[in-house]
mmCIF file of C-alpha atoms in Angstrom:
data_model
loop_
_atom_site.group_PDB
_atom_site.id
_atom_site.type_symbol
_atom_site.label_atom_id
_atom_site.label_comp_id
_atom_site.label_asym_id
_atom_site.label_seq_id
_atom_site.Cartn_x
_atom_site.Cartn_y
_atom_site.Cartn_z
ATOM 1 C CA MET E 1264 37.919 10.415 2.599
ATOM 2 C CA CYS E 1265 34.318 9.447 3.267
ATOM 3 C CA LYS E 1266 32.915 12.170 1.031
ATOM 4 C CA LYS E 1267 35.386 11.442 -1.698
ATOM 5 C CA ASN E 1268 34.542 7.742 -1.635
ATOM 6 C CA TYR E 1269 30.803 8.474 -1.828
ATOM 7 C CA ASP E 1270 31.276 10.786 -4.806
ATOM 8 C CA SER E 1271 33.356 8.195 -6.616
ATOM 9 C CA VAL E 1272 30.744 5.515 -6.153
ATOM 10 C CA SER E 1273 27.358 7.202 -6.417
ATOM 11 C CA LYS E 1274 27.602 10.466 -8.318
ATOM 12 C CA PRO E 1275 28.999 9.112 -11.606
ATOM 13 C CA PHE E 1276 26.175 6.592 -11.675
ATOM 14 C CA SER E 1277 23.646 9.304 -10.870
ATOM 15 C CA THR E 1278 24.983 11.573 -13.623
ATOM 16 C CA GLU E 1279 25.023 8.731 -16.132
ATOM 17 C CA TYR E 1280 21.514 7.648 -15.215
ATOM 18 C CA GLN E 1281 20.072 11.165 -15.354
ATOM 19 C CA ALA E 1282 21.735 11.946 -18.665
ATOM 20 C CA ARG E 1283 20.428 8.768 -20.279
ATOM 21 C CA LEU E 1284 16.971 9.274 -18.796
ATOM 22 C CA ASN E 1285 16.836 12.878 -20.019
ATOM 23 C CA GLU E 1286 17.846 11.745 -23.491
ATOM 24 C CA ALA E 1287 15.170 9.068 -23.525
ATOM 25 C CA MET E 1288 12.542 11.578 -22.416
ATOM 26 C CA LYS E 1289 13.252 13.988 -25.282
ATOM 27 C CA THR E 1290 10.814 14.286 -28.143
ATOM 28 C CA SER E 1291 11.783 14.451 -31.806
ATOM 29 C CA ASP E 1292 12.143 18.247 -31.629
ATOM 30 C CA GLY E 1293 14.648 17.971 -28.808
ATOM 31 C CA LYS E 1294 12.316 19.142 -26.035
ATOM 32 C CA ARG E 1295 11.978 17.179 -22.850
ATOM 33 C CA ALA E 1296 8.829 15.082 -22.773
ATOM 34 C CA GLN E 1297 6.549 14.673 -19.799
ATOM 35 C CA LYS E 1298 6.115 11.410 -17.898
ATOM 36 C CA PRO E 1299 4.408 8.616 -19.853
ATOM 37 C CA THR E 1300 1.049 10.005 -20.881
ATOM 38 C CA THR E 1301 -2.272 8.399 -20.096
ATOM 39 C CA THR E 1302 -4.535 7.962 -23.124
ATOM 40 C CA LEU E 1303 -8.330 8.179 -23.191
ATOM 41 C CA LEU E 1304 -8.472 4.476 -24.026
ATOM 42 C CA GLN E 1305 -6.419 3.675 -20.920
ATOM 43 C CA VAL E 1306 -8.725 5.846 -18.804
ATOM 44 C CA PHE E 1307 -11.779 4.063 -20.218
ATOM 45 C CA LEU E 1308 -10.373 0.567 -19.672
ATOM 46 C CA TRP E 1309 -9.132 1.484 -16.202
ATOM 47 C CA SER E 1310 -12.526 2.938 -15.295
ATOM 48 C CA LEU E 1311 -14.072 -0.335 -16.391
ATOM 49 C CA LEU E 1312 -11.650 -2.281 -14.192
ATOM 50 C CA THR E 1313 -12.431 0.057 -11.293
ATOM 51 C CA PHE E 1314 -16.154 -0.572 -11.711
ATOM 52 C CA VAL E 1315 -15.594 -4.345 -11.821
ATOM 53 C CA SER E 1316 -13.467 -4.099 -8.678
ATOM 54 C CA LYS E 1317 -16.290 -2.240 -6.922
ATOM 55 C CA GLU E 1318 -18.848 -4.831 -7.942
ATOM 56 C CA PHE E 1319 -16.534 -7.631 -6.804
ATOM 57 C CA SER E 1320 -15.965 -6.025 -3.395
ATOM 58 C CA LEU E 1321 -19.737 -5.719 -2.873
ATOM 59 C CA PHE E 1322 -20.619 -9.155 -4.269
ATOM 60 C CA LEU E 1323 -18.108 -11.293 -2.382
ATOM 61 C CA PRO E 1324 -19.093 -10.541 1.254
ATOM 62 C CA ASN E 1325 -22.762 -11.475 0.730
ATOM 63 C CA PHE E 1326 -22.277 -14.528 -1.433
ATOM 64 C CA GLN E 1327 -19.204 -16.113 0.159
ATOM 65 C CA SER E 1328 -21.293 -18.124 2.664
ATOM 66 C CA ASP E 1329 -24.583 -18.324 4.534
ATOM 67 C CA ALA E 1330 -22.898 -16.538 7.428
ATOM 68 C CA GLY E 1331 -21.855 -13.762 5.072
ATOM 69 C CA ALA E 1332 -25.410 -13.344 3.757
ATOM 70 C CA LYS E 1333 -26.765 -13.090 7.314
ATOM 71 C CA THR E 1334 -24.082 -10.631 8.410
ATOM 72 C CA PHE E 1335 -23.659 -8.288 5.433
ATOM 73 C CA ILE E 1336 -27.101 -6.657 5.232
ATOM 74 C CA HIS E 1337 -27.138 -3.450 3.191
ATOM 75 C CA ALA E 1338 -28.111 -0.256 5.011
ATOM 76 C CA ALA E 1339 -27.142 2.793 2.900
ATOM 77 C CA TYR E 1340 -26.667 4.647 6.226
ATOM 78 C CA GLN E 1341 -30.289 3.921 7.231
ATOM 79 C CA TYR E 1342 -29.914 1.754 10.326
ATOM 80 C CA ASP E 1343 -32.691 -0.461 11.671
ATOM 81 C CA GLU E 1344 -33.231 -0.922 15.408
ATOM 82 C CA ASP E 1345 -33.580 -4.700 15.077
ATOM 83 C CA LEU E 1346 -30.739 -5.291 12.608
ATOM 84 C CA SER E 1347 -28.042 -2.777 13.464
ATOM 85 C CA VAL E 1348 -25.145 -3.780 15.752
ATOM 86 C CA PHE E 1349 -22.470 -1.269 16.768
ATOM 87 C CA ASP E 1350 -20.086 -1.992 19.628
ATOM 88 C CA ASN E 1351 -19.211 0.698 22.192
ATOM 89 C CA THR E 1352 -16.835 -1.227 24.458
ATOM 90 C CA ILE E 1353 -13.174 -0.493 25.065
ATOM 91 C CA TRP E 1354 -12.316 -3.718 23.226
ATOM 92 C CA THR E 1355 -13.193 -1.854 20.024
ATOM 93 C CA TRP E 1356 -12.502 1.832 20.503
ATOM 94 C CA GLY E 1357 -9.509 1.244 22.769
ATOM 95 C CA THR E 1358 -7.723 -0.944 20.223
ATOM 96 C CA ASP E 1359 -8.713 1.510 17.468
ATOM 97 C CA TYR E 1360 -6.996 4.365 19.277
ATOM 98 C CA ALA E 1361 -3.914 2.241 19.983
ATOM 99 C CA ILE E 1362 -3.597 1.303 16.300
ATOM 100 C CA ALA E 1363 -4.017 4.962 15.316
ATOM 101 C CA VAL E 1364 -1.030 5.941 17.470
ATOM 102 C CA ILE E 1365 1.126 3.104 16.138
ATOM 103 C CA PHE E 1366 0.544 3.855 12.481
ATOM 104 C CA THR E 1367 0.777 7.611 12.797
ATOM 105 C CA PHE E 1368 4.267 6.904 14.129
ATOM 106 C CA ALA E 1369 4.846 4.443 11.258
ATOM 107 C CA ALA E 1370 3.807 7.024 8.663
ATOM 108 C CA ILE E 1371 6.226 9.564 10.135
ATOM 109 C CA GLN E 1372 9.034 7.007 10.108
ATOM 110 C CA CYS E 1373 8.516 6.259 6.414
ATOM 111 C CA TRP E 1374 8.447 9.948 5.566
ATOM 112 C CA LYS E 1375 11.646 10.544 7.571
ATOM 113 C CA ALA E 1376 13.508 7.573 6.042
ATOM 114 C CA THR E 1377 15.916 9.807 4.123
ATOM 115 C CA GLU E 1378 19.019 7.812 4.962
ATOM 116 C CA GLY E 1379 20.262 4.865 2.944
ATOM 117 C CA PRO E 1380 20.413 1.215 4.066
ATOM 118 C CA THR E 1381 22.678 -0.048 6.827
ATOM 119 C CA GLN E 1382 26.432 0.149 6.374
ATOM 120 C CA GLU E 1383 26.612 -3.489 5.275
ATOM 121 C CA GLY E 1384 23.721 -3.022 2.854
ATOM 122 C CA TYR E 1385 25.223 0.154 1.420
ATOM 123 C CA PHE E 1386 28.587 -1.401 0.671
ATOM 124 C CA ARG E 1387 26.951 -4.497 -0.794
ATOM 125 C CA ALA E 1388 24.707 -2.384 -3.000
ATOM 126 C CA THR E 1389 27.234 0.165 -4.273
ATOM 127 C CA GLY E 1390 30.473 -1.799 -4.218
ATOM 128 C CA ALA E 1391 32.178 0.876 -2.118
ATOM 129 C CA ASP E 1392 35.264 0.101 -0.070
ATOM 130 C CA ALA E 1393 34.032 -1.552 3.130
ATOM 131 C CA SER E 1394 36.944 -0.055 5.085
ATOM 132 C CA SER E 1395 35.509 3.437 4.630
ATOM 133 C CA SER E 1396 32.559 4.995 6.421
ATOM 134 C CA LEU E 1397 29.060 5.583 5.203
ATOM 135 C CA PRO E 1398 28.501 8.897 3.429
ATOM 136 C CA GLN E 1399 27.319 11.686 5.672
ATOM 137 C CA SER E 1400 24.846 12.976 3.072
ATOM 138 C CA SER E 1401 21.876 11.103 1.617
ATOM 139 C CA ASN E 1402 20.150 11.318 -1.727
ATOM 140 C CA SER E 1403 16.626 11.648 -0.333
ATOM 141 C CA GLU E 1404 15.220 12.983 -3.626
ATOM 142 C CA GLU E 1405 15.551 9.470 -5.037
ATOM 143 C CA SER E 1406 13.033 8.190 -2.515
ATOM 144 C CA LYS E 1407 10.757 11.208 -2.059
ATOM 145 C CA ARG E 1408 7.875 9.964 -4.218
ATOM 146 C CA PHE E 1409 7.991 6.491 -2.689
ATOM 147 C CA ARG E 1410 8.306 7.821 0.860
ATOM 148 C CA THR E 1411 5.369 10.184 0.337
ATOM 149 C CA ARG E 1412 3.066 7.463 -0.958
ATOM 150 C CA SER E 1413 4.096 4.982 1.721
ATOM 151 C CA ALA E 1414 3.474 7.562 4.429
ATOM 152 C CA LEU E 1415 0.074 8.427 2.943
ATOM 153 C CA LEU E 1416 -0.941 4.756 2.956
ATOM 154 C CA LEU E 1417 -0.019 4.299 6.621
ATOM 155 C CA LEU E 1418 -1.560 7.651 7.544
ATOM 156 C CA SER E 1419 -4.818 6.638 5.869
ATOM 157 C CA TYR E 1420 -4.822 3.533 8.068
ATOM 158 C CA ALA E 1421 -4.299 5.702 11.149
ATOM 159 C CA ILE E 1422 -7.070 8.131 10.160
ATOM 160 C CA SER E 1423 -9.479 5.255 9.550
ATOM 161 C CA VAL E 1424 -9.072 3.717 13.002
ATOM 162 C CA LEU E 1425 -8.915 7.118 14.723
ATOM 163 C CA PHE E 1426 -12.303 8.188 13.377
ATOM 164 C CA GLY E 1427 -13.651 4.664 13.760
ATOM 165 C CA GLY E 1428 -12.578 4.593 17.406
ATOM 166 C CA TYR E 1429 -14.202 7.946 18.071
ATOM 167 C CA ALA E 1430 -17.437 6.765 16.447
ATOM 168 C CA HIS E 1431 -17.473 3.564 18.509
ATOM 169 C CA TYR E 1432 -16.889 5.568 21.679
ATOM 170 C CA THR E 1433 -19.439 8.321 20.943
ATOM 171 C CA PHE E 1434 -22.450 7.011 19.013
ATOM 172 C CA ARG E 1435 -24.442 4.521 21.065
ATOM 173 C CA SER E 1436 -28.059 4.384 19.919
ATOM 174 C CA THR E 1437 -29.656 3.605 16.563
ATOM 175 C CA GLU E 1438 -30.954 7.163 16.478
ATOM 176 C CA GLU E 1439 -27.403 8.449 16.809
ATOM 177 C CA LEU E 1440 -26.212 6.094 14.068
ATOM 178 C CA ASN E 1441 -28.777 7.678 11.749
ATOM 179 C CA SER E 1442 -27.473 11.158 12.507
ATOM 180 C CA VAL E 1443 -25.424 13.331 10.162
ATOM 181 C CA PRO E 1444 -22.380 13.486 12.507
ATOM 182 C CA PHE E 1445 -22.100 9.688 12.577
ATOM 183 C CA ARG E 1446 -22.337 9.523 8.808
ATOM 184 C CA ILE E 1447 -19.526 12.061 8.459
ATOM 185 C CA TYR E 1448 -17.256 10.241 10.884
ATOM 186 C CA TRP E 1449 -18.002 6.856 9.345
ATOM 187 C CA ILE E 1450 -17.447 8.079 5.787
ATOM 188 C CA ILE E 1451 -14.007 9.311 6.845
ATOM 189 C CA CYS E 1452 -13.334 5.990 8.590
ATOM 190 C CA VAL E 1453 -14.315 3.795 5.628
ATOM 191 C CA GLY E 1454 -13.324 6.283 2.929
ATOM 192 C CA SER E 1455 -9.760 6.295 4.254
ATOM 193 C CA VAL E 1456 -9.605 2.571 3.462
ATOM 194 C CA THR E 1457 -10.918 2.996 -0.095
ATOM 195 C CA ALA E 1458 -8.532 5.907 -0.673
ATOM 196 C CA ALA E 1459 -5.685 3.756 0.662
ATOM 197 C CA GLY E 1460 -6.028 1.546 -2.412
ATOM 198 C CA GLY E 1461 -4.973 4.472 -4.579
ATOM 199 C CA PHE E 1462 -1.920 5.220 -2.416
ATOM 200 C CA MET E 1463 -1.005 1.538 -2.409
ATOM 201 C CA GLY E 1464 -1.149 1.272 -6.185
ATOM 202 C CA SER E 1465 0.780 4.509 -6.584
ATOM 203 C CA PHE E 1466 3.848 3.323 -4.671
ATOM 204 C CA GLY E 1467 3.571 0.019 -6.523
ATOM 205 C CA SER E 1468 3.890 2.017 -9.732
ATOM 206 C CA GLU E 1469 6.978 3.705 -8.331
ATOM 207 C CA ILE E 1470 8.574 0.300 -7.723
ATOM 208 C CA CYS E 1471 7.504 -0.775 -11.206
ATOM 209 C CA LEU E 1472 8.996 2.299 -12.854
ATOM 210 C CA LYS E 1473 12.401 2.154 -11.182
ATOM 211 C CA MET E 1474 12.920 -1.585 -10.785
ATOM 212 C CA ASN E 1475 11.013 -3.081 -13.706
ATOM 213 C CA ARG E 1476 10.397 -0.648 -16.559
ATOM 214 C CA MET E 1477 13.788 1.117 -16.424
ATOM 215 C CA VAL E 1478 15.953 -1.992 -16.220
ATOM 216 C CA SER E 1479 17.135 -4.358 -18.927
ATOM 217 C CA GLU E 1480 15.290 -7.548 -19.850
ATOM 218 C CA ASP E 1481 17.658 -9.814 -17.943
ATOM 219 C CA GLN E 1482 16.870 -8.020 -14.674
ATOM 220 C CA VAL E 1483 13.204 -9.063 -14.581
ATOM 221 C CA ARG E 1484 11.117 -12.231 -14.905
ATOM 222 C CA PHE E 1485 8.398 -10.381 -16.811
ATOM 223 C CA ARG E 1486 7.449 -6.813 -17.599
ATOM 224 C CA MET E 1487 4.755 -5.091 -15.565
ATOM 225 C CA PRO E 1488 2.612 -2.274 -16.987
ATOM 226 C CA TYR E 1489 3.165 1.153 -15.485
ATOM 227 C CA VAL E 1490 -0.054 2.590 -14.026
ATOM 228 C CA SER E 1491 -0.015 6.384 -13.717
ATOM 229 C CA ASP E 1492 -1.003 8.363 -10.632
ATOM 230 C CA LEU E 1493 -4.029 9.675 -12.555
ATOM 231 C CA LEU E 1494 -5.401 6.152 -12.926
ATOM 232 C CA TRP E 1495 -4.818 5.358 -9.265
ATOM 233 C CA PHE E 1496 -6.568 8.625 -8.362
ATOM 234 C CA ILE E 1497 -9.548 7.510 -10.451
ATOM 235 C CA TYR E 1498 -9.488 4.139 -8.702
ATOM 236 C CA GLY E 1499 -9.333 5.444 -5.145
ATOM 237 C CA GLY E 1500 -11.589 8.418 -5.885
ATOM 238 C CA TYR E 1501 -14.432 6.408 -7.401
ATOM 239 C CA LEU E 1502 -14.450 3.811 -4.634
ATOM 240 C CA THR E 1503 -14.438 6.573 -2.022
ATOM 241 C CA TYR E 1504 -17.417 8.138 -3.803
ATOM 242 C CA VAL E 1505 -19.241 4.783 -3.622
ATOM 243 C CA CYS E 1506 -18.537 4.775 0.114
ATOM 244 C CA MET E 1507 -19.855 8.331 0.520
ATOM 245 C CA VAL E 1508 -23.205 7.607 -1.159
ATOM 246 C CA GLY E 1509 -23.802 4.486 0.935
ATOM 247 C CA GLY E 1510 -22.860 1.776 -1.520
ATOM 248 C CA MET E 1511 -20.651 0.102 1.105
ATOM 249 C CA SER E 1512 -22.925 0.720 4.098
ATOM 250 C CA TYR E 1513 -24.248 -2.241 6.116
ATOM 251 C CA GLN E 1514 -26.453 -2.689 9.190
ATOM 252 C CA ARG E 1515 -23.307 -3.714 11.045
ATOM 253 C CA PRO E 1516 -21.108 -0.681 10.256
ATOM 254 C CA ALA E 1517 -17.983 -2.775 10.849
ATOM 255 C CA CYS E 1518 -18.910 -4.689 7.689
ATOM 256 C CA ASP E 1519 -18.275 -1.521 5.666
ATOM 257 C CA ILE E 1520 -14.558 -1.921 6.295
ATOM 258 C CA PHE E 1521 -14.534 -5.380 4.737
ATOM 259 C CA ALA E 1522 -16.188 -4.140 1.547
ATOM 260 C CA ALA E 1523 -13.684 -1.265 1.431
ATOM 261 C CA GLY E 1524 -10.817 -3.671 2.076
ATOM 262 C CA GLY E 1525 -12.021 -5.951 -0.705
ATOM 263 C CA SER E 1526 -11.637 -3.064 -3.131
ATOM 264 C CA GLN E 1527 -7.882 -3.122 -2.426
ATOM 265 C CA PHE E 1528 -7.464 -6.426 -4.253
ATOM 266 C CA VAL E 1529 -6.363 -4.785 -7.516
ATOM 267 C CA PRO E 1530 -3.627 -2.531 -6.036
ATOM 268 C CA THR E 1531 -2.507 -5.325 -3.699
ATOM 269 C CA ALA E 1532 -2.123 -7.767 -6.577
ATOM 270 C CA TYR E 1533 -0.329 -5.102 -8.622
ATOM 271 C CA CYS E 1534 2.200 -4.378 -5.861
ATOM 272 C CA VAL E 1535 2.927 -8.036 -5.107
ATOM 273 C CA LEU E 1536 3.214 -8.999 -8.785
ATOM 274 C CA THR E 1537 5.582 -6.081 -9.347
ATOM 275 C CA MET E 1538 7.883 -7.313 -6.565
ATOM 276 C CA LEU E 1539 7.690 -10.868 -7.898
ATOM 277 C CA SER E 1540 8.559 -9.636 -11.397
ATOM 278 C CA ILE E 1541 11.989 -8.470 -10.242
ATOM 279 C CA LYS E 1542 14.944 -10.849 -10.064
ATOM 280 C CA TRP E 1543 16.681 -10.830 -6.675
ATOM 281 C CA THR E 1544 20.218 -11.813 -5.701
ATOM 282 C CA ASP E 1545 19.045 -13.801 -2.651
ATOM 283 C CA ALA E 1546 15.874 -15.224 -4.210
ATOM 284 C CA LYS E 1547 14.328 -18.559 -3.300
ATOM 285 C CA LYS E 1548 13.641 -20.172 -6.661
ATOM 286 C CA VAL E 1549 10.181 -21.497 -5.801
ATOM 287 C CA LEU E 1550 8.742 -18.028 -5.225
ATOM 288 C CA GLU E 1551 11.196 -15.648 -6.857
ATOM 289 C CA ALA E 1552 13.722 -15.623 -9.681
ATOM 290 C CA PRO E 1553 17.457 -15.223 -8.948
ATOM 291 C CA ILE E 1554 20.027 -12.995 -10.609
ATOM 292 C CA ASP E 1555 23.790 -12.884 -10.335
ATOM 293 C CA GLU E 1556 24.927 -10.313 -7.780
ATOM 294 C CA HIS E 1557 27.377 -8.685 -10.176
ATOM 295 C CA SER E 1558 24.632 -8.126 -12.757
ATOM 296 C CA ALA E 1559 22.064 -6.686 -10.372
ATOM 297 C CA SER E 1560 21.412 -2.997 -9.744
ATOM 298 C CA ALA E 1561 22.238 -1.299 -6.438
ATOM 299 C CA ALA E 1562 18.622 -1.301 -5.288
ATOM 300 C CA VAL E 1563 18.176 -5.015 -6.003
ATOM 301 C CA ARG E 1564 21.320 -5.883 -4.065
ATOM 302 C CA ALA E 1565 20.153 -3.819 -1.085
ATOM 303 C CA VAL E 1566 16.624 -5.245 -0.704
ATOM 304 C CA LYS E 1567 16.700 -8.092 1.810
ATOM 305 C CA ARG E 1568 14.641 -11.253 1.368
ATOM 306 C CA ASN E 1569 12.977 -11.173 4.811
ATOM 307 C CA TYR E 1570 11.542 -7.719 4.064
ATOM 308 C CA ARG E 1571 10.236 -8.903 0.710
ATOM 309 C CA TYR E 1572 8.473 -11.805 2.422
ATOM 310 C CA MET E 1573 6.954 -9.377 4.908
ATOM 311 C CA PHE E 1574 5.754 -7.366 1.919
ATOM 312 C CA TYR E 1575 4.076 -10.379 0.285
ATOM 313 C CA ILE E 1576 2.465 -11.642 3.480
ATOM 314 C CA GLY E 1577 1.538 -8.278 4.964
ATOM 315 C CA PHE E 1578 -0.494 -7.144 1.986
ATOM 316 C CA PHE E 1579 -2.572 -10.335 1.889
ATOM 317 C CA LEU E 1580 -2.795 -11.151 5.595
ATOM 318 C CA ASN E 1581 -6.092 -9.314 6.120
ATOM 319 C CA ALA E 1582 -7.848 -11.257 3.348
ATOM 320 C CA PRO E 1583 -8.815 -14.238 5.575
ATOM 321 C CA LEU E 1584 -10.737 -11.850 7.847
ATOM 322 C CA LEU E 1585 -13.497 -11.531 5.246
ATOM 323 C CA PRO E 1586 -14.800 -15.101 5.780
ATOM 324 C CA VAL E 1587 -13.654 -15.276 9.405
ATOM 325 C CA TYR E 1588 -15.640 -12.249 10.593
ATOM 326 C CA PRO E 1589 -19.159 -13.480 9.665
ATOM 327 C CA ALA E 1590 -18.265 -16.956 10.953
ATOM 328 C CA LEU E 1591 -17.298 -15.497 14.346
ATOM 329 C CA VAL E 1592 -20.470 -13.408 14.414
ATOM 330 C CA GLN E 1593 -22.868 -16.206 13.467
ATOM 331 C CA TYR E 1594 -21.301 -19.335 14.955
ATOM 332 C CA THR E 1595 -19.624 -18.269 18.211
ATOM 333 C CA ASN E 1596 -20.738 -16.745 21.491
ATOM 334 C CA LEU E 1597 -17.975 -14.154 21.478
ATOM 335 C CA SER E 1598 -19.071 -10.591 22.117
ATOM 336 C CA THR E 1599 -18.847 -8.069 19.293
ATOM 337 C CA GLY E 1600 -16.113 -6.208 21.175
ATOM 338 C CA VAL E 1601 -13.951 -9.306 21.576
ATOM 339 C CA ILE E 1602 -14.428 -10.195 17.898
ATOM 340 C CA ASN E 1603 -13.368 -6.683 16.916
ATOM 341 C CA ALA E 1604 -10.308 -6.887 19.172
ATOM 342 C CA ILE E 1605 -9.276 -10.180 17.535
ATOM 343 C CA LEU E 1606 -9.639 -8.620 14.096
ATOM 344 C CA HIS E 1607 -7.684 -5.556 15.207
ATOM 345 C CA LEU E 1608 -4.837 -7.789 16.376
ATOM 346 C CA ASN E 1609 -4.617 -9.370 12.936
ATOM 347 C CA LEU E 1610 -4.865 -5.914 11.386
ATOM 348 C CA THR E 1611 -1.952 -4.657 13.474
ATOM 349 C CA VAL E 1612 0.261 -7.585 12.462
ATOM 350 C CA ALA E 1613 -0.583 -7.182 8.757
ATOM 351 C CA TRP E 1614 -0.135 -3.420 8.702
ATOM 352 C CA GLY E 1615 2.997 -3.769 10.820
ATOM 353 C CA MET E 1616 4.544 -6.075 8.237
ATOM 354 C CA GLN E 1617 3.587 -3.602 5.538
ATOM 355 C CA PHE E 1618 5.267 -0.809 7.474
ATOM 356 C CA LEU E 1619 8.500 -2.717 8.075
ATOM 357 C CA SER E 1620 8.828 -3.695 4.419
ATOM 358 C CA LEU E 1621 7.916 -0.230 3.133
ATOM 359 C CA HIS E 1622 10.302 1.468 5.552
ATOM 360 C CA HIS E 1623 13.099 -0.794 4.296
ATOM 361 C CA LEU E 1624 12.239 0.032 0.678
ATOM 362 C CA CYS E 1625 12.149 3.749 1.507
ATOM 363 C CA LYS E 1626 15.751 3.520 2.682
ATOM 364 C CA VAL E 1627 16.767 1.447 -0.332
ATOM 365 C CA PHE E 1628 15.260 4.009 -2.698
ATOM 366 C CA ASN E 1629 17.650 6.600 -1.267
ATOM 367 C CA LEU E 1630 20.398 4.813 -3.188
ATOM 368 C CA THR E 1631 21.133 6.575 -6.434
ATOM 369 C CA ILE E 1632 20.167 4.298 -9.285
ATOM 370 C CA THR E 1633 23.344 2.930 -10.782
ATOM 371 C CA GLY E 1634 24.184 2.223 -14.375
ATOM 372 C CA ALA E 1635 24.213 -1.520 -13.764
ATOM 373 C CA GLY E 1636 21.152 -3.157 -15.197
ATOM 374 C CA LEU E 1637 19.668 -0.051 -16.822
ATOM 375 C CA ARG E 1638 17.953 -0.518 -20.153
ATOM 376 C CA LYS E 1639 20.227 0.295 -23.076
ATOM 377 C CA ASP E 1640 17.589 2.564 -24.580
ATOM 378 C CA LEU E 1641 17.659 4.883 -21.548
#
């Protein structure tokens, strides 16, 4: 009975959706087209945006305040005995290692989220008979791309703090900071953050494609542009290159992370705007736009408001650290290790909220997209 009920609810929708999508993807000669192509003009304009984002992430830390100017002193991996500060206490490397463990686990959980939402969420989303049981099988192919990108984002966080923690534990003198091994470890630490921007934008594009571009006009507040994986690769790749050649290197190596984090503004804004562009059945009108439950797609009905709020907050929660860090350094008597531990606490809360919201979306994406709300031209 359970299997029969699942087939009657999900498979017809899946067949209908796939047939209409295949038809829409055919060219005039009847052959199936590839995914939306990226033109040379788009690559040029995106490269320009990427360059502007890099300049913004390097400009803001120095010019935000007097404290910022005194703290963010460029180094290009050439550290000065009198200017360089690098903490080696357990407050820093201990919390780094702890965060690495937490978000390695989080990445695995997102990758393994091949089951659908809870029983209540499933019935609400699909309209199945609530007296029956959840289906024993799951449509994990629906969520594979989103799960992969979410896991890569969280894994990049884990790699960053793992290598950062090892560097803080191992390299103790200015001479050691100027060594090749330190540079390698620190490039991996900071480069994981710049690369994370590409992963972040990529899963934002997945949300955009399935919940904005493929649905009818009445399902969204406004249309969002679809940004291809190629463009996000250019974005993350270029900023990682800037990190490798020392463009984001400061006398206080911890400052490098803030410049790298600032480069995530574009993908962060893209992801949040994409979520805000979608109409939700349980929306609060001040922040989001509502839609009637009977008109909404299965995925929209399954996404809960508290997870969306965690998504919005989690992706912006680290932003206040940019002005807070130099203020703590210049205007307090706190040790560098204690300051780093405070920042790591905020980091854990922000990344934790990102994980919880992404894990929820991974499960929601296991729902086969239903015919409700699909664009008529698909």
